[in-house]
Amino acid sequence: MIRLEIQTPEEMAGLGRRIARQLRAGDIVALNGELGAGKTTLTRGLGDELGVRGAVTSPTFVLARTHPRTDGGAPLVHVDAYRLDGAAELDDLDIDFDGSIVVVEWAAGMLDGISDSLLEVSIARPTGAGGASVQAEDLGGPEPRQVSIRPLGPRWERHPFA
């Protein structure tokens, strides 16, 4: 497991770019973290590095967005599973998991039976949305995040995340 402290939104997007360099069609990134932790910011960095067309925004109200790449490579599919009740509902979205790079926000419990390999990324805010509301200016800048990256399954055993 890799553990990082991310200080700014720009660093979070940079981490997304770093992760994207390791990804290929069929890969799944499982993002977990509370509201405002930086899941979409990380995904935006993934999209920047992959060269997707258009802006990467939260798919909260549409559940999933497919972002084609300008180079014709595997598209980025960005899923917000917050309103889904489980893996069966995720499967009902009819996502091409084999031909895409899939990022699932709020992934805990959503990927059971979908794949035996994934890159699990957990983002924690020290004071975060789960506690008292703290504004960035109250901390003298953006609130740091603790990020854990855990590669799981045979895909990552053969090609370890670096």
mmCIF file of C-alpha atoms in Angstrom:
data_model
loop_
_atom_site.group_PDB
_atom_site.id
_atom_site.type_symbol
_atom_site.label_atom_id
_atom_site.label_comp_id
_atom_site.label_asym_id
_atom_site.label_seq_id
_atom_site.Cartn_x
_atom_site.Cartn_y
_atom_site.Cartn_z
ATOM 1 C CA MET A 1 0.000 0.000 0.000
ATOM 2 C CA ILE A 2 1.176 3.494 -0.836
ATOM 3 C CA ARG A 3 0.356 6.342 1.574
ATOM 4 C CA LEU A 4 0.638 9.994 0.607
ATOM 5 C CA GLU A 5 -0.240 13.370 2.049
ATOM 6 C CA ILE A 6 -1.684 15.671 -0.594
ATOM 7 C CA GLN A 7 -1.590 19.368 0.283
ATOM 8 C CA THR A 8 -3.522 21.085 -2.525
ATOM 9 C CA PRO A 9 -6.127 20.428 -5.212
ATOM 10 C CA GLU A 10 -3.336 20.840 -7.785
ATOM 11 C CA GLU A 11 -1.371 18.034 -6.093
ATOM 12 C CA MET A 12 -4.513 15.856 -6.094
ATOM 13 C CA ALA A 13 -4.935 16.403 -9.841
ATOM 14 C CA GLY A 14 -1.207 15.634 -10.225
ATOM 15 C CA LEU A 15 -1.717 12.341 -8.399
ATOM 16 C CA GLY A 16 -4.515 11.581 -10.866
ATOM 17 C CA ARG A 17 -2.118 12.232 -13.751
ATOM 18 C CA ARG A 18 0.466 9.913 -12.147
ATOM 19 C CA ILE A 19 -2.111 7.147 -11.695
ATOM 20 C CA ALA A 20 -3.358 7.576 -15.279
ATOM 21 C CA ARG A 21 0.109 6.737 -16.629
ATOM 22 C CA GLN A 22 -0.326 3.240 -15.167
ATOM 23 C CA LEU A 23 -3.798 2.578 -16.552
ATOM 24 C CA ARG A 24 -5.025 0.703 -19.606
ATOM 25 C CA ALA A 25 -8.302 -0.665 -20.950
ATOM 26 C CA GLY A 26 -9.939 -2.968 -18.416
ATOM 27 C CA ASP A 27 -8.574 -1.172 -15.360
ATOM 28 C CA ILE A 28 -10.863 -0.065 -12.559
ATOM 29 C CA VAL A 29 -10.059 2.653 -10.042
ATOM 30 C CA ALA A 30 -12.208 2.460 -6.903
ATOM 31 C CA LEU A 31 -12.360 5.879 -5.204
ATOM 32 C CA ASN A 32 -13.537 6.243 -1.636
ATOM 33 C CA GLY A 33 -13.698 9.311 0.554
ATOM 34 C CA GLU A 34 -16.269 11.585 2.050
ATOM 35 C CA LEU A 35 -17.996 14.447 0.288
ATOM 36 C CA GLY A 36 -15.429 17.023 -0.808
ATOM 37 C CA ALA A 37 -12.422 14.744 -0.235
ATOM 38 C CA GLY A 38 -11.069 15.236 -3.756
ATOM 39 C CA LYS A 39 -12.393 12.240 -5.704
ATOM 40 C CA THR A 40 -13.512 14.291 -8.701
ATOM 41 C CA THR A 41 -10.344 16.410 -8.601
ATOM 42 C CA LEU A 42 -8.261 13.231 -8.811
ATOM 43 C CA THR A 43 -10.448 11.986 -11.681
ATOM 44 C CA ARG A 44 -10.001 15.325 -13.461
ATOM 45 C CA GLY A 45 -6.230 14.725 -13.323
ATOM 46 C CA LEU A 46 -6.740 11.240 -14.774
ATOM 47 C CA GLY A 47 -8.743 12.734 -17.612
ATOM 48 C CA ASP A 48 -6.114 15.419 -18.274
ATOM 49 C CA GLU A 49 -3.337 12.824 -18.568
ATOM 50 C CA LEU A 50 -5.443 10.473 -20.695
ATOM 51 C CA GLY A 51 -6.354 13.333 -23.021
ATOM 52 C CA VAL A 52 -10.123 13.062 -22.785
ATOM 53 C CA ARG A 53 -12.381 15.390 -24.734
ATOM 54 C CA GLY A 54 -14.328 17.882 -22.674
ATOM 55 C CA ALA A 55 -14.327 18.634 -18.982
ATOM 56 C CA VAL A 56 -14.395 15.943 -16.304
ATOM 57 C CA THR A 57 -17.139 16.872 -13.853
ATOM 58 C CA SER A 58 -18.965 14.934 -11.184
ATOM 59 C CA PRO A 59 -21.527 12.549 -12.706
ATOM 60 C CA THR A 60 -23.713 12.691 -9.574
ATOM 61 C CA PHE A 61 -27.014 13.244 -11.383
ATOM 62 C CA VAL A 62 -26.319 11.120 -14.477
ATOM 63 C CA LEU A 63 -24.535 8.302 -12.560
ATOM 64 C CA ALA A 64 -21.942 7.712 -15.304
ATOM 65 C CA ARG A 65 -20.205 9.727 -17.991
ATOM 66 C CA THR A 66 -18.069 8.348 -20.797
ATOM 67 C CA HIS A 67 -15.191 10.592 -21.824
ATOM 68 C CA PRO A 68 -13.723 9.645 -25.243
ATOM 69 C CA ARG A 69 -9.996 10.239 -25.686
ATOM 70 C CA THR A 70 -8.536 12.440 -28.391
ATOM 71 C CA ASP A 71 -6.016 9.705 -29.317
ATOM 72 C CA GLY A 72 -8.752 7.067 -29.778
ATOM 73 C CA GLY A 73 -7.552 5.052 -26.764
ATOM 74 C CA ALA A 74 -9.778 3.403 -24.185
ATOM 75 C CA PRO A 75 -12.339 5.943 -22.960
ATOM 76 C CA LEU A 76 -12.541 7.078 -19.352
ATOM 77 C CA VAL A 77 -15.853 6.098 -17.763
ATOM 78 C CA HIS A 78 -16.519 8.134 -14.610
ATOM 79 C CA VAL A 79 -19.179 6.683 -12.293
ATOM 80 C CA ASP A 80 -20.699 8.228 -9.182
ATOM 81 C CA ALA A 81 -22.124 5.261 -7.260
ATOM 82 C CA TYR A 82 -23.424 7.311 -4.317
ATOM 83 C CA ARG A 83 -27.080 6.760 -5.265
ATOM 84 C CA LEU A 84 -26.683 3.105 -6.257
ATOM 85 C CA ASP A 85 -27.786 0.303 -3.943
ATOM 86 C CA GLY A 86 -25.066 -2.200 -4.850
ATOM 87 C CA ALA A 87 -22.990 -3.977 -7.467
ATOM 88 C CA ALA A 88 -26.099 -5.222 -9.312
ATOM 89 C CA GLU A 89 -27.212 -1.636 -9.999
ATOM 90 C CA LEU A 90 -23.698 -0.739 -11.145
ATOM 91 C CA ASP A 91 -23.795 -3.719 -13.497
ATOM 92 C CA ASP A 92 -27.174 -2.494 -14.805
ATOM 93 C CA LEU A 93 -25.417 0.642 -16.143
ATOM 94 C CA ASP A 94 -24.015 -1.628 -18.893
ATOM 95 C CA ILE A 95 -20.486 -0.227 -18.711
ATOM 96 C CA ASP A 96 -17.853 -1.700 -21.019
ATOM 97 C CA PHE A 97 -15.428 -2.601 -18.227
ATOM 98 C CA ASP A 98 -13.091 -4.508 -20.561
ATOM 99 C CA GLY A 99 -12.785 -1.758 -23.168
ATOM 100 C CA SER A 100 -12.657 1.259 -20.857
ATOM 101 C CA ILE A 101 -10.761 2.736 -17.952
ATOM 102 C CA VAL A 102 -13.428 2.947 -15.258
ATOM 103 C CA VAL A 103 -13.322 5.207 -12.201
ATOM 104 C CA VAL A 104 -16.004 4.581 -9.578
ATOM 105 C CA GLU A 105 -16.546 7.205 -6.890
ATOM 106 C CA TRP A 106 -18.177 5.936 -3.666
ATOM 107 C CA ALA A 107 -16.950 2.464 -4.678
ATOM 108 C CA ALA A 108 -17.153 0.661 -1.316
ATOM 109 C CA GLY A 109 -19.247 -2.477 -1.828
ATOM 110 C CA MET A 110 -20.034 -1.579 -5.435
ATOM 111 C CA LEU A 111 -17.488 -3.681 -7.291
ATOM 112 C CA ASP A 112 -18.161 -7.107 -5.784
ATOM 113 C CA GLY A 113 -18.168 -9.603 -8.638
ATOM 114 C CA ILE A 114 -17.380 -6.936 -11.244
ATOM 115 C CA SER A 115 -13.614 -7.562 -11.345
ATOM 116 C CA ASP A 116 -10.943 -9.442 -9.445
ATOM 117 C CA SER A 117 -8.454 -6.582 -9.985
ATOM 118 C CA LEU A 118 -8.712 -2.926 -9.118
ATOM 119 C CA LEU A 119 -6.767 0.013 -7.839
ATOM 120 C CA GLU A 120 -8.361 1.178 -4.596
ATOM 121 C CA VAL A 121 -7.764 4.826 -3.700
ATOM 122 C CA SER A 122 -9.008 6.122 -0.344
ATOM 123 C CA ILE A 123 -8.930 9.825 0.464
ATOM 124 C CA ALA A 124 -9.358 11.134 4.022
ATOM 125 C CA ARG A 125 -9.765 14.687 5.233
ATOM 126 C CA PRO A 126 -8.442 15.183 8.779
ATOM 127 C CA THR A 127 -11.345 17.421 9.810
ATOM 128 C CA GLY A 128 -13.454 16.994 6.686
ATOM 129 C CA ALA A 129 -17.128 17.014 5.914
ATOM 130 C CA GLY A 130 -17.753 14.322 8.514
ATOM 131 C CA GLY A 131 -16.944 16.752 11.325
ATOM 132 C CA ALA A 132 -17.340 20.462 11.783
ATOM 133 C CA SER A 133 -17.315 22.496 8.610
ATOM 134 C CA VAL A 134 -13.863 23.955 8.100
ATOM 135 C CA GLN A 135 -13.123 26.400 5.320
ATOM 136 C CA ALA A 136 -9.756 26.421 3.540
ATOM 137 C CA GLU A 137 -9.116 29.964 4.740
ATOM 138 C CA ASP A 138 -9.545 28.782 8.367
ATOM 139 C CA LEU A 139 -6.548 26.495 7.852
ATOM 140 C CA GLY A 140 -4.402 29.063 6.081
ATOM 141 C CA GLY A 141 -4.931 27.224 2.770
ATOM 142 C CA PRO A 142 -6.395 24.025 1.374
ATOM 143 C CA GLU A 143 -6.903 21.217 3.857
ATOM 144 C CA PRO A 144 -4.394 18.357 3.384
ATOM 145 C CA ARG A 145 -5.669 14.905 2.436
ATOM 146 C CA GLN A 146 -4.332 11.507 3.428
ATOM 147 C CA VAL A 147 -4.388 9.194 0.414
ATOM 148 C CA SER A 148 -3.948 5.426 0.458
ATOM 149 C CA ILE A 149 -3.470 3.528 -2.802
ATOM 150 C CA ARG A 150 -3.924 -0.232 -2.669
ATOM 151 C CA PRO A 151 -3.447 -2.330 -5.816
ATOM 152 C CA LEU A 152 -5.587 -5.477 -5.659
ATOM 153 C CA GLY A 153 -5.739 -8.613 -7.782
ATOM 154 C CA PRO A 154 -3.785 -10.334 -10.523
ATOM 155 C CA ARG A 155 -3.549 -7.332 -12.880
ATOM 156 C CA TRP A 156 -1.567 -5.385 -10.282
ATOM 157 C CA GLU A 157 0.535 -8.410 -9.264
ATOM 158 C CA ARG A 158 1.731 -8.771 -12.870
ATOM 159 C CA HIS A 159 2.196 -5.015 -13.399
ATOM 160 C CA PRO A 160 2.691 -3.411 -9.965
ATOM 161 C CA PHE A 161 1.602 0.147 -9.387
ATOM 162 C CA ALA A 162 4.646 2.395 -9.104
#
